[in-house]
Amino acid sequence: MIARGFHIERGGRAGAAWALAAAVALAAAPAYASSATLGLLAQVFAYIALASLWNLLAGFSGLVSVGQQAYVGLGGYCLFALTMFAGVPPLLAIPLAGVVGAALSIPVAALLFRLRGAYFAIGSWVMAEVFRLLASQISALGGGSGASLPIRVVAAVAASRQAREFAIYWASLALALLVIGLIVWLLRSRWGLALRAIHFDEAAASANGVDVRRVKFVVYGLAAFGTSMAGALIFLQKLRISPDAAFSVNDWTAYVIFMTVIGGVGRIEGPVVGAIVFFALRLTLSDLGSLYLLMLGVVAIAAMLKAPKGLWGAFAEKTGFEFAPLGQRVVYDNQTGKPAAAAGGQGDKP
Amino acid sequence: MPPLLQIGGLSKRFGAVVVADAISLDVPAGQALGIIGPNGAGKTTLFAMIAGAVAPDAGRVVFDGADITALPPERRCRLGVARSFQIPRPFGGLSVFENLMVAAEFGRAEKSANPARDCVDILDQCGLADLANRRAGALTLLQRKRLELARALASKPKLLLLDEVAGGLTEDECVALVALVKSIHATGVAIVWIEHIVHALLSAVERLVALHAGSIIADGIPRDVIADARVAEIYMGIPADA
Ligand SMILES: Nc1ncnc2c1ncn2[C@@H]1O[C@H](COP(=O)(O)OP(=O)(O)O)[C@@H](O)[C@H]1O
Ligand SMILES: [Mg+2]
């Protein structure tokens, strides 16, 4: 047998170029955007991070959690505790909150991974409620009624109000880029190969050497890391925290699921598109008051019926375009032993 | 040298159905062993217990000198046990090549210097080279069976468990499959092959075991096992007094 020459193609150059261009344009936004716009964009970035991480869990790993608000809240409380009691600079508290979340996710996962499917989902929510109750016991942070970030901590972000807005904006953009980058890197690594295999057939993955539990553990930990950082950042934007706001299943899970489903579950681009659509809807519908929630529901149901793979899913299937293709293609260098015409195929014929 | 695989007193029942009744069986390194038996005899379940997907009620599995009875499937795979599923279980959304890459990246005892190279070679060997980039979920049943075999090879096993890979093949395809199995066997891999297509099986194995209702009813050189009166009665449906 003659060994064939080949190489592996991954694709995604065009997507990476577009993403880079968008990142540069967004990074320069403080030069041209209003303060209100920057604030809104910072919120969008935080939600892009949250939704991307939820998609990593539910869409790519089959871990349908409805309790990621546990880590949002944990991150927020870490920010307050670290800055107020340990004098940690606020921007440094964000990655530290991520580390705390990742560390805590280990015992939490050990418990939750005993549960499967719907029980896992319910268990994750119960866990978040436990976190909320614990947070309401922290009297130094206002117990059940919460606390505001002291002026001295706020001033530690940057001296002027405008510099603070810029810093928080850039931190939010950096977080969204970091999270998306991390997920793309993970999914394109050998861990990603294992994850995709598990997604399609857990028993076959394990029969072929994949330690399913370990892979899920790693993914859950990474998601906890990113979600806790997002939580810290979100409450740095808000400057006020309370158990109900920090561990809100509505704000940090229901909306996040909405975005991911609208955009496309199980696709890198889905949550990004979904978050943008969500905020666009919110801007246009917010005058409607409580009717606005009803409209969101209608949109979600319409999307699920008309585009079950999400807006991006529908678009990608039509055009075949992906920003970050995950697959590896084998390209044979030349078809050894075959005549050139056969290798070239039908297209070569006049 | 001790046998590569030693099964001792392996028992399993599903409810009232006994699918393994204290089965004991040794497979020396490098042997090609065939298993026959009627549907429901417990052949696939035996594979599942060797590979770790099903836990036995009693008995033990020793592989390469180590007791692996309590090990999960992925650990057994890395030790050198590879299994093809009777009903193919491809990773549907991954390409054929990526299916092999999973086994090559995770299923080996030692990391390969170039797993992609190994997978391309195995695809070539198994006649799947042209389907390398095809989504596995889009394969025909026969192609899926071939993929099962190729993926099992990608983990570089010492013991290859093949579960009915020849069913539904044309005569020519069958000949090609036997040649492939023989070429794998020639590299020193021990093979246990469950197969209903007896003539294909007999041209590849040196030993035959007949299983019935969870028990081994015959074990020896293929000619003798086929000629065994009980095998003829139970398996071929020929009454012993005919
Ligand atoms: N997971 C299971 N639960 C219950 N019964 C099973 C299970 N797996 C197999 N069986 C039953 O065990 C018997 C043996 O099955 P199997 O090992 O697949 O036999 P074979 O491969 O020889 O046809 C059959 O009666 C089958 O229905
Ligand atoms: Mg069977």
Coordinates of C-alpha atoms and ligand atoms in Angstrom, one line a residue:
Chain A
M1 CA 0.0 0.0 0.0
I2 CA 1.3 3.4 -0.9
A3 CA 1.0 6.0 1.8
R4 CA -1.0 8.9 0.5
G5 CA 0.2 12.4 0.8
F6 CA -2.4 14.6 2.5
H7 CA -2.9 17.7 4.7
I8 CA -5.6 18.8 7.1
E9 CA -7.6 21.8 6.3
R10 CA -9.5 23.7 9.0
G11 CA -10.8 26.7 7.3
G12 CA -12.1 29.8 9.1
R13 CA -9.5 32.4 7.8
A14 CA -12.3 34.6 6.3
G15 CA -14.3 34.3 9.5
A16 CA -11.3 35.2 11.6
A17 CA -10.5 38.2 9.5
W18 CA -14.1 39.5 9.8
A19 CA -14.1 38.9 13.6
L20 CA -10.8 40.8 13.9
A21 CA -12.1 43.7 11.9
A22 CA -15.2 43.8 14.1
A23 CA -13.1 43.6 17.2
V24 CA -10.9 46.5 16.1
A25 CA -13.9 48.7 15.2
L26 CA -15.5 47.9 18.6
A27 CA -12.3 48.6 20.5
A28 CA -12.2 52.0 18.9
A29 CA -15.8 52.8 19.8
P30 CA -15.0 55.2 22.7
A31 CA -13.6 57.5 20.0
Y32 CA -16.9 57.8 18.2
A33 CA -19.8 56.5 20.4
S34 CA -21.8 58.2 23.0
S35 CA -21.6 57.3 26.6
A36 CA -25.1 55.8 26.5
T37 CA -24.1 53.6 23.5
L38 CA -21.0 52.4 25.3
G39 CA -23.0 51.4 28.3
L40 CA -25.5 49.5 26.2
L41 CA -22.7 47.8 24.2
A42 CA -21.0 46.8 27.5
Q43 CA -24.2 45.1 28.5
V44 CA -24.5 43.3 25.1
F45 CA -20.9 42.1 25.5
A46 CA -21.6 40.6 28.9
Y47 CA -24.7 38.8 27.6
I48 CA -22.7 37.6 24.6
A49 CA -20.3 36.0 27.1
L50 CA -23.1 34.5 29.2
A51 CA -25.0 33.1 26.2
S52 CA -21.8 31.7 24.6
L53 CA -21.0 29.9 27.8
W54 CA -24.5 28.5 28.2
N55 CA -24.3 27.4 24.6
L56 CA -21.0 25.6 25.4
L57 CA -22.8 23.7 28.2
A58 CA -26.2 23.0 26.7
G59 CA -25.5 23.2 23.0
F60 CA -22.2 21.5 22.7
S61 CA -22.0 19.3 25.9
G62 CA -25.6 18.3 26.6
L63 CA -25.4 19.9 30.0
V64 CA -28.6 21.8 30.1
S65 CA -28.2 24.0 33.1
V66 CA -30.8 26.4 34.3
G67 CA -28.6 27.4 37.2
Q68 CA -25.8 29.4 35.7
Q69 CA -27.1 32.4 37.7
A70 CA -25.3 30.7 40.6
Y71 CA -22.0 31.7 39.0
V72 CA -23.2 35.1 37.8
G73 CA -24.2 35.9 41.4
L74 CA -21.0 34.3 42.9
G75 CA -18.9 36.4 40.5
G76 CA -20.8 39.6 41.5
Y77 CA -20.4 38.9 45.2
C78 CA -16.7 38.0 44.8
L79 CA -16.2 41.4 43.1
F80 CA -17.9 43.2 46.1
A81 CA -16.1 41.2 48.7
L82 CA -12.6 41.3 47.1
T83 CA -12.7 45.1 46.4
M84 CA -14.4 46.1 49.7
F85 CA -12.7 43.8 52.2
A86 CA -9.4 42.9 50.5
G87 CA -8.7 46.1 48.6
V88 CA -8.2 44.3 45.3
P89 CA -8.4 46.6 42.3
P90 CA -11.8 46.1 40.7
L91 CA -10.6 45.1 37.2
L92 CA -8.2 42.5 38.8
A93 CA -11.2 41.2 40.9
I94 CA -12.8 40.1 37.7
P95 CA -10.4 37.3 36.8
L96 CA -10.1 36.4 40.5
A97 CA -13.8 35.9 40.6
G98 CA -13.5 33.6 37.7
V99 CA -10.9 31.5 39.6
V100 CA -13.2 31.3 42.6
G101 CA -16.1 30.2 40.4
A102 CA -14.0 27.6 38.7
A103 CA -12.8 26.3 42.1
L104 CA -16.3 26.1 43.5
S105 CA -17.5 24.4 40.4
I106 CA -15.5 21.3 41.3
P107 CA -17.5 20.2 44.3
V108 CA -20.7 21.5 42.7
A109 CA -20.1 19.4 39.6
A110 CA -19.3 16.4 41.7
L111 CA -22.8 16.7 43.1
L112 CA -24.7 17.7 40.0
F113 CA -23.1 15.1 37.7
R114 CA -24.8 12.4 39.7
L115 CA -28.0 13.7 38.0
R116 CA -29.0 13.2 34.4
G117 CA -31.1 15.2 31.9
A118 CA -34.0 17.0 33.5
Y119 CA -32.8 16.1 37.0
F120 CA -29.5 17.8 36.2
A121 CA -31.4 20.9 35.1
I122 CA -33.5 21.0 38.2
G123 CA -30.5 20.3 40.4
S124 CA -28.5 23.2 38.9
W125 CA -31.4 25.5 39.6
V126 CA -31.7 24.3 43.2
M127 CA -28.0 24.8 43.6
A128 CA -28.3 28.4 42.5
E129 CA -31.1 29.0 45.0
V130 CA -28.8 27.6 47.7
F131 CA -26.2 30.1 46.6
R132 CA -28.8 32.9 46.8
L133 CA -29.8 32.0 50.3
L134 CA -26.2 31.9 51.4
A135 CA -25.6 35.3 49.9
S136 CA -28.5 36.7 51.8
Q137 CA -26.8 35.6 55.0
I138 CA -23.7 37.8 54.4
S139 CA -24.5 40.7 56.7
A140 CA -21.3 42.6 55.7
L141 CA -22.8 42.8 52.2
G142 CA -26.2 43.9 53.3
G143 CA -27.8 40.5 53.8
G144 CA -31.1 40.2 51.9
S145 CA -31.2 43.8 50.8
G146 CA -27.8 44.0 49.3
A147 CA -25.1 46.6 49.0
S148 CA -23.7 49.4 46.8
L149 CA -20.1 49.6 45.7
P150 CA -18.4 52.3 47.8
I151 CA -17.2 55.4 46.1
R152 CA -13.6 54.6 46.8
V153 CA -13.9 51.3 45.0
V154 CA -15.6 52.9 42.1
A155 CA -12.9 55.5 41.9
A156 CA -10.3 52.8 41.9
V157 CA -11.4 51.7 38.4
A158 CA -10.3 55.1 37.0
A159 CA -10.2 58.6 38.3
S160 CA -12.6 60.3 35.9
R161 CA -16.1 59.2 35.1
Q162 CA -15.3 59.0 31.4
A163 CA -12.2 57.0 32.0
R164 CA -14.3 54.6 34.1
E165 CA -16.8 54.2 31.3
F166 CA -14.1 53.5 28.8
A167 CA -12.4 51.0 31.2
I168 CA -15.6 49.1 31.8
Y169 CA -16.5 49.1 28.2
W170 CA -13.1 47.7 27.2
A171 CA -13.2 45.1 30.0
S172 CA -16.6 44.0 28.7
L173 CA -15.4 43.8 25.1
A174 CA -12.3 41.9 26.3
L175 CA -14.4 39.4 28.2
A176 CA -16.7 38.7 25.3
L177 CA -13.7 38.2 23.0
L178 CA -11.9 36.1 25.6
V179 CA -14.9 33.8 26.1
I180 CA -15.6 33.4 22.4
G181 CA -11.9 32.8 21.8
L182 CA -11.6 30.3 24.6
I183 CA -14.7 28.4 23.3
V184 CA -13.4 28.3 19.7
W185 CA -10.0 27.2 20.9
L186 CA -11.5 24.5 23.1
L187 CA -13.9 23.2 20.4
R188 CA -11.1 23.0 17.9
S189 CA -8.7 21.2 20.2
R190 CA -8.7 17.5 20.9
W191 CA -11.0 18.2 23.8
G192 CA -13.5 19.7 21.3
L193 CA -13.3 16.5 19.2
A194 CA -14.1 14.5 22.3
L195 CA -16.9 16.9 23.2
R196 CA -18.5 16.7 19.8
A197 CA -18.2 12.9 19.8
I198 CA -19.9 12.7 23.2
H199 CA -22.6 15.0 21.9
F200 CA -23.4 12.4 19.2
D201 CA -22.9 9.2 21.1
E202 CA -21.8 9.0 24.6
A203 CA -21.4 5.2 24.8
A204 CA -19.5 5.1 21.6
A205 CA -17.2 7.9 22.8
S206 CA -16.4 6.0 25.9
A207 CA -15.9 2.8 24.0
N208 CA -13.3 4.7 22.0
G209 CA -11.3 5.9 24.9
V210 CA -13.0 9.2 25.8
D211 CA -13.4 9.8 29.5
V212 CA -16.9 11.4 29.3
R213 CA -17.1 12.5 32.9
R214 CA -13.7 14.2 32.8
V215 CA -14.5 16.1 29.6
K216 CA -17.8 17.3 31.0
F217 CA -16.0 18.3 34.2
V218 CA -13.5 20.4 32.3
V219 CA -16.2 22.1 30.3
Y220 CA -18.4 22.8 33.3
G221 CA -15.4 24.3 35.1
L222 CA -14.5 26.5 32.2
A223 CA -18.1 27.7 31.9
A224 CA -18.1 28.5 35.7
F225 CA -14.8 30.4 35.2
G226 CA -16.2 32.5 32.4
T227 CA -19.7 33.0 33.9
S228 CA -18.2 34.1 37.2
M229 CA -16.1 36.7 35.4
A230 CA -19.1 37.9 33.5
G231 CA -21.0 38.2 36.8
A232 CA -18.2 40.3 38.4
L233 CA -18.2 42.5 35.3
I234 CA -22.0 42.9 35.2
F235 CA -22.1 44.0 38.9
L236 CA -19.2 46.4 38.2
Q237 CA -21.4 47.9 35.6
K238 CA -24.4 48.0 37.9
L239 CA -22.5 49.2 41.0
R240 CA -25.2 47.6 43.2
I241 CA -25.8 44.0 44.2
S242 CA -28.5 42.1 46.0
P243 CA -29.2 38.4 46.3
D244 CA -32.3 38.6 44.2
A245 CA -30.6 40.6 41.4
A246 CA -27.4 38.5 41.5
F247 CA -29.0 35.1 41.4
S248 CA -32.0 36.0 39.2
V249 CA -33.0 33.0 37.1
N250 CA -34.9 35.4 34.8
D251 CA -32.1 37.8 34.0
W252 CA -29.2 35.3 33.8
T253 CA -30.8 32.2 32.5
A254 CA -34.2 32.8 30.9
Y255 CA -32.9 35.7 28.7
V256 CA -29.7 33.8 28.0
I257 CA -31.6 30.7 26.8
F258 CA -33.8 33.0 24.7
M259 CA -30.8 34.5 23.0
T260 CA -29.1 31.2 22.4
V261 CA -32.3 29.6 21.0
I262 CA -33.1 32.6 18.7
G263 CA -29.5 32.8 17.5
G264 CA -28.8 29.1 17.1
V265 CA -28.0 26.4 19.7
G266 CA -24.8 24.5 19.1
R267 CA -23.2 27.1 16.9
I268 CA -20.5 29.5 18.0
E269 CA -22.2 32.4 16.2
G270 CA -25.7 31.7 17.6
P271 CA -25.4 33.4 21.0
V272 CA -23.8 36.5 19.4
V273 CA -26.5 36.9 16.9
G274 CA -29.1 36.1 19.6
A275 CA -27.8 38.7 22.1
I276 CA -27.8 41.4 19.4
V277 CA -31.4 40.5 18.4
F278 CA -32.5 40.5 22.0
F279 CA -31.2 43.9 22.7
A280 CA -32.6 45.3 19.4
L281 CA -36.0 43.9 20.4
R282 CA -35.7 45.4 23.9
L283 CA -34.8 48.8 22.5
T284 CA -37.8 48.8 20.1
L285 CA -40.3 47.2 22.4
S286 CA -39.4 48.6 25.8
D287 CA -42.1 51.3 25.6
L288 CA -44.7 48.5 25.6
G289 CA -44.1 47.8 29.3
S290 CA -45.1 44.3 30.4
L291 CA -46.3 43.6 26.9
Y292 CA -42.7 43.5 26.0
L293 CA -42.1 40.2 27.8
L294 CA -45.1 38.8 25.9
M295 CA -43.6 39.9 22.6
L296 CA -40.3 38.2 23.5
G297 CA -42.2 35.0 24.1
V298 CA -44.0 35.4 20.7
V299 CA -40.7 36.0 18.9
A300 CA -39.2 32.9 20.6
I301 CA -42.0 30.7 19.7
A302 CA -42.1 32.0 16.1
A303 CA -38.3 31.5 15.8
M304 CA -38.6 27.9 17.1
L305 CA -41.3 27.1 14.6
K306 CA -39.9 29.0 11.6
A307 CA -36.1 28.5 12.3
P308 CA -35.6 25.7 14.7
K309 CA -31.9 25.9 14.3
G310 CA -31.9 29.6 15.1
L311 CA -31.4 32.6 12.9
W312 CA -27.7 31.9 12.4
G313 CA -28.4 28.2 11.9
A314 CA -30.8 29.0 9.1
F315 CA -28.4 31.4 7.5
A316 CA -25.4 29.0 7.8
E317 CA -27.4 26.2 6.2
K318 CA -28.4 28.5 3.3
T319 CA -24.9 29.9 2.7
G320 CA -22.6 27.3 4.1
F321 CA -20.7 30.1 5.8
E322 CA -19.2 29.6 9.3
F323 CA -17.0 32.1 11.2
A324 CA -15.2 29.3 13.0
P325 CA -15.6 25.9 11.4
L326 CA -14.9 23.2 13.9
G327 CA -14.3 20.3 11.6
Q328 CA -11.1 19.0 10.0
R329 CA -11.0 18.2 6.3
V330 CA -8.6 15.7 4.8
V331 CA -7.2 17.0 1.5
Y332 CA -5.2 14.5 -0.5
D333 CA -2.2 16.1 -2.1
N334 CA -2.4 14.1 -5.3
Q335 CA -4.3 11.0 -6.2
T336 CA -1.4 8.6 -6.4
G337 CA -1.9 6.0 -9.1
K338 CA -5.0 7.7 -10.5
P339 CA -5.1 9.5 -13.8
A340 CA -5.3 13.3 -13.4
A341 CA -8.7 13.4 -15.2
A342 CA -10.3 11.0 -12.6
A343 CA -8.9 13.1 -9.8
G344 CA -10.2 16.3 -11.3
G345 CA -13.7 15.0 -11.6
Q346 CA -16.5 16.1 -13.8
G347 CA -15.7 19.8 -13.6
D348 CA -12.6 19.5 -15.8
K349 CA -14.5 18.3 -18.9
P350 CA -15.1 21.0 -21.5
Chain B
M1 CA 2.9 -16.6 28.4
P2 CA -0.6 -16.1 29.9
P3 CA -3.5 -15.6 27.5
L4 CA -4.2 -12.1 26.4
L5 CA -7.8 -12.3 27.5
Q6 CA -9.1 -14.5 30.3
I7 CA -12.7 -14.7 31.1
G8 CA -13.6 -16.5 34.3
G9 CA -17.2 -17.5 35.4
L10 CA -18.8 -14.5 33.7
S11 CA -22.5 -14.4 34.4
K12 CA -25.3 -12.0 33.5
R13 CA -29.0 -12.0 33.5
F14 CA -31.5 -9.5 32.3
G15 CA -34.6 -10.1 34.5
A16 CA -35.3 -13.8 34.1
V17 CA -33.2 -14.2 30.9
V18 CA -29.8 -15.7 31.5
V19 CA -27.5 -14.2 28.8
A20 CA -24.2 -15.4 30.3
D21 CA -24.1 -18.5 32.5
A22 CA -20.6 -18.7 34.1
I23 CA -18.8 -18.3 30.8
S24 CA -15.0 -19.1 30.9
L25 CA -12.9 -18.5 27.9
D26 CA -9.2 -17.8 27.2
V27 CA -8.0 -16.0 24.1
P28 CA -4.2 -16.2 23.5
A29 CA -2.4 -13.1 22.1
G30 CA -2.7 -13.0 18.3
Q31 CA -5.4 -15.6 18.0
A32 CA -8.3 -15.3 15.5
L33 CA -11.4 -16.7 17.2
G34 CA -14.9 -16.9 15.7
I35 CA -18.1 -17.0 17.8
I36 CA -21.3 -18.4 16.4
G37 CA -24.7 -18.8 18.1
P38 CA -28.4 -18.1 17.4
N39 CA -29.9 -14.7 18.0
G40 CA -30.3 -14.0 21.6
A41 CA -27.5 -16.4 22.6
G42 CA -25.7 -13.6 24.5
K43 CA -22.9 -13.0 22.0
T44 CA -23.2 -9.2 21.9
T45 CA -23.6 -9.0 25.7
L46 CA -20.4 -11.0 26.1
F47 CA -18.6 -8.4 24.0
A48 CA -20.3 -5.6 26.1
M49 CA -18.9 -7.2 29.2
I50 CA -15.4 -7.6 27.8
A51 CA -15.4 -4.0 26.6
G52 CA -17.0 -2.6 29.8
A53 CA -20.3 -1.3 28.6
V54 CA -22.2 -3.9 30.6
A55 CA -21.2 -5.0 34.2
P56 CA -21.4 -8.7 34.8
D57 CA -23.3 -10.1 37.8
A58 CA -20.4 -12.4 38.6
G59 CA -17.1 -13.4 37.2
R60 CA -14.0 -11.5 36.0
V61 CA -12.3 -10.3 33.0
V62 CA -8.5 -10.3 32.9
F63 CA -6.7 -8.6 30.1
D64 CA -3.0 -8.6 29.5
G65 CA -2.5 -9.9 33.0
A66 CA -4.6 -7.2 34.7
D67 CA -8.1 -7.6 36.2
I68 CA -10.2 -5.1 34.3
T69 CA -13.6 -6.2 35.5
A70 CA -14.1 -2.9 37.4
L71 CA -12.6 -0.6 34.7
P72 CA -14.8 1.7 32.6
P73 CA -14.9 1.3 28.8
E74 CA -12.4 4.1 28.1
R75 CA -9.7 2.6 30.3
R76 CA -10.2 -0.8 28.7
C77 CA -10.0 0.8 25.2
R78 CA -6.7 2.4 26.2
L79 CA -5.4 -0.9 27.4
G80 CA -6.0 -2.4 24.0
V81 CA -9.6 -3.7 23.8
A82 CA -11.5 -2.3 20.8
R83 CA -15.1 -3.1 19.9
S84 CA -17.2 -2.6 16.8
F85 CA -20.9 -2.3 17.6
Q86 CA -23.3 -4.7 16.0
I87 CA -25.7 -1.8 15.3
P88 CA -23.2 0.9 14.2
R89 CA -22.9 3.9 16.5
P90 CA -21.0 6.5 14.4
F91 CA -20.5 10.0 15.7
G92 CA -23.1 11.2 13.2
G93 CA -22.2 14.9 12.9
L94 CA -18.5 14.2 12.6
S95 CA -16.8 13.3 9.4
V96 CA -15.6 9.8 8.8
F97 CA -12.0 10.9 9.3
E98 CA -12.9 12.7 12.6
N99 CA -14.6 9.5 13.8
L100 CA -11.3 7.8 13.5
M101 CA -9.5 10.7 15.1
V102 CA -11.5 10.3 18.3
A103 CA -10.2 6.8 18.7
A104 CA -6.7 7.7 17.6
E105 CA -6.5 10.7 20.0
F106 CA -8.1 9.1 23.1
G107 CA -8.2 5.4 22.6
R108 CA -4.5 4.6 22.6
A109 CA -2.1 3.6 25.4
E110 CA 0.6 5.8 23.9
K111 CA 0.1 9.0 22.1
S112 CA 0.7 8.7 18.3
A113 CA 3.3 10.9 16.8
N114 CA 0.9 11.6 13.9
P115 CA -2.6 10.5 14.6
A116 CA -3.9 12.1 11.4
R117 CA -1.4 10.1 9.3
D118 CA -2.5 6.9 11.1
C119 CA -6.2 7.6 10.4
V120 CA -5.6 8.3 6.7
D121 CA -3.8 5.0 6.4
I122 CA -6.5 3.1 8.2
L123 CA -9.2 4.7 5.9
D124 CA -7.1 3.6 3.0
Q125 CA -6.8 0.1 4.3
C126 CA -10.5 -0.1 5.0
G127 CA -11.5 1.3 1.6
L128 CA -13.0 4.4 3.1
A129 CA -10.4 6.9 1.7
D130 CA -12.9 8.6 -0.6
L131 CA -15.4 9.0 2.2
A132 CA -13.0 10.7 4.6
N133 CA -14.8 14.0 4.7
R134 CA -18.3 12.6 4.5
R135 CA -20.5 13.2 7.5
A136 CA -20.7 9.8 9.2
G137 CA -24.5 10.2 9.7
A138 CA -24.9 10.3 5.9
L139 CA -23.3 6.9 5.4
T140 CA -25.2 3.8 4.2
L141 CA -25.5 0.9 6.6
L142 CA -22.6 -1.0 5.0
Q143 CA -20.4 2.0 5.1
R144 CA -21.2 2.5 8.7
K145 CA -20.2 -1.1 9.5
R146 CA -16.9 -0.5 7.7
L147 CA -16.5 2.7 9.8
E148 CA -17.0 0.7 12.9
L149 CA -14.2 -1.6 12.0
A150 CA -11.9 1.3 10.9
R151 CA -12.6 3.3 14.1
A152 CA -11.9 0.3 16.2
L153 CA -8.5 -0.1 14.4
A154 CA -7.7 3.6 15.0
S155 CA -7.2 2.9 18.8
K156 CA -4.4 0.4 17.9
P157 CA -5.9 -2.5 19.8
K158 CA -4.3 -5.7 20.9
L159 CA -7.7 -7.3 20.9
L160 CA -10.3 -6.5 18.3
L161 CA -14.0 -7.5 18.9
L162 CA -16.0 -7.6 15.7
D163 CA -19.7 -8.0 16.0
E164 CA -21.4 -9.1 12.8
V165 CA -19.5 -6.9 10.3
A166 CA -20.2 -9.1 7.3
G167 CA -24.0 -9.1 7.3
G168 CA -25.6 -7.8 4.1
L169 CA -22.4 -7.8 2.1
T170 CA -22.3 -9.0 -1.5
E171 CA -20.0 -12.0 -2.2
D172 CA -17.2 -9.7 -3.5
E173 CA -17.5 -7.4 -0.5
C174 CA -17.4 -10.4 1.8
V175 CA -14.1 -11.6 0.2
A176 CA -12.6 -8.1 0.6
L177 CA -13.7 -8.0 4.2
V178 CA -12.2 -11.4 5.0
A179 CA -8.9 -10.2 3.3
L180 CA -9.0 -7.1 5.5
V181 CA -9.6 -9.0 8.7
K182 CA -6.8 -11.4 7.8
S183 CA -4.4 -8.5 7.1
I184 CA -5.3 -7.0 10.5
H185 CA -4.7 -10.4 12.1
A186 CA -1.4 -10.7 10.3
T187 CA -0.1 -7.6 12.2
G188 CA -0.5 -9.6 15.4
V189 CA -3.8 -8.3 16.6
A190 CA -6.0 -10.9 18.4
I191 CA -9.5 -11.0 16.9
V192 CA -12.8 -12.3 18.2
W193 CA -15.3 -12.2 15.5
I194 CA -19.1 -12.8 16.0
E195 CA -20.6 -13.7 12.6
H196 CA -23.6 -15.4 11.1
I197 CA -22.0 -15.5 7.6
V198 CA -20.2 -18.8 8.6
H199 CA -18.2 -19.3 5.4
A200 CA -16.7 -15.8 5.7
L201 CA -15.9 -16.5 9.4
L202 CA -14.3 -19.9 8.7
S203 CA -12.0 -18.5 6.1
A204 CA -10.5 -16.1 8.7
V205 CA -10.5 -17.8 12.1
E206 CA -8.4 -20.6 13.5
R207 CA -10.7 -21.5 16.4
L208 CA -14.5 -21.5 16.8
V209 CA -16.8 -21.2 19.8
A210 CA -20.5 -21.8 19.7
L211 CA -22.6 -20.0 22.3
H212 CA -26.2 -21.0 23.2
A213 CA -28.4 -19.5 25.9
G214 CA -25.4 -18.0 27.7
S215 CA -23.2 -21.1 27.6
I216 CA -20.4 -22.3 25.5
I217 CA -21.6 -25.5 23.9
A218 CA -18.6 -26.2 21.7
D219 CA -15.0 -24.8 21.4
G220 CA -12.3 -26.0 19.2
I221 CA -11.0 -26.1 15.6
P222 CA -13.7 -24.8 13.3
R223 CA -14.3 -28.1 11.4
D224 CA -15.0 -30.0 14.7
V225 CA -17.3 -27.3 16.1
I226 CA -19.3 -27.1 12.9
A227 CA -19.6 -30.9 12.9
D228 CA -20.7 -31.0 16.5
A229 CA -24.1 -32.6 16.8
R230 CA -25.4 -30.1 19.3
V231 CA -24.2 -27.1 17.3
A232 CA -25.9 -28.6 14.2
E233 CA -29.1 -29.0 16.1
I234 CA -29.2 -25.7 17.9
Y235 CA -27.6 -23.4 15.5
M236 CA -28.2 -24.9 12.1
G237 CA -31.7 -26.1 13.0
I238 CA -30.8 -29.6 12.0
P239 CA -32.3 -32.2 14.4
A240 CA -29.7 -34.4 16.0
D241 CA -31.4 -37.5 14.7
A242 CA -31.7 -36.4 11.1
Ligands
LIG1 N1 -29.7 -4.1 28.0 C1 -30.6 -5.2 28.0 N2 -31.6 -5.2 28.7 C2 -32.5 -6.3 28.7 N3 -32.3 -7.3 27.9 C3 -31.2 -7.3 27.1 C4 -30.3 -6.3 27.1 N4 -29.3 -6.5 26.2 C5 -29.6 -7.7 25.7 N5 -30.8 -8.2 26.2 C6 -31.3 -9.5 25.9 O1 -30.4 -10.5 26.2 C7 -30.4 -11.5 25.2 C8 -29.1 -11.7 24.6 O2 -28.8 -10.6 23.7 P1 -27.5 -10.4 22.9 O3 -26.3 -10.5 23.8 O4 -27.7 -9.2 22.0 O5 -27.6 -11.7 21.9 P2 -26.9 -12.0 20.5 O6 -25.9 -11.0 20.3 O7 -26.3 -13.4 20.7 O8 -28.0 -12.0 19.5 C9 -31.5 -11.2 24.3 O9 -32.7 -11.9 24.7 C10 -31.7 -9.7 24.5 O10 -33.1 -9.3 24.2
MG2 MG -25.7 -9.7 18.7

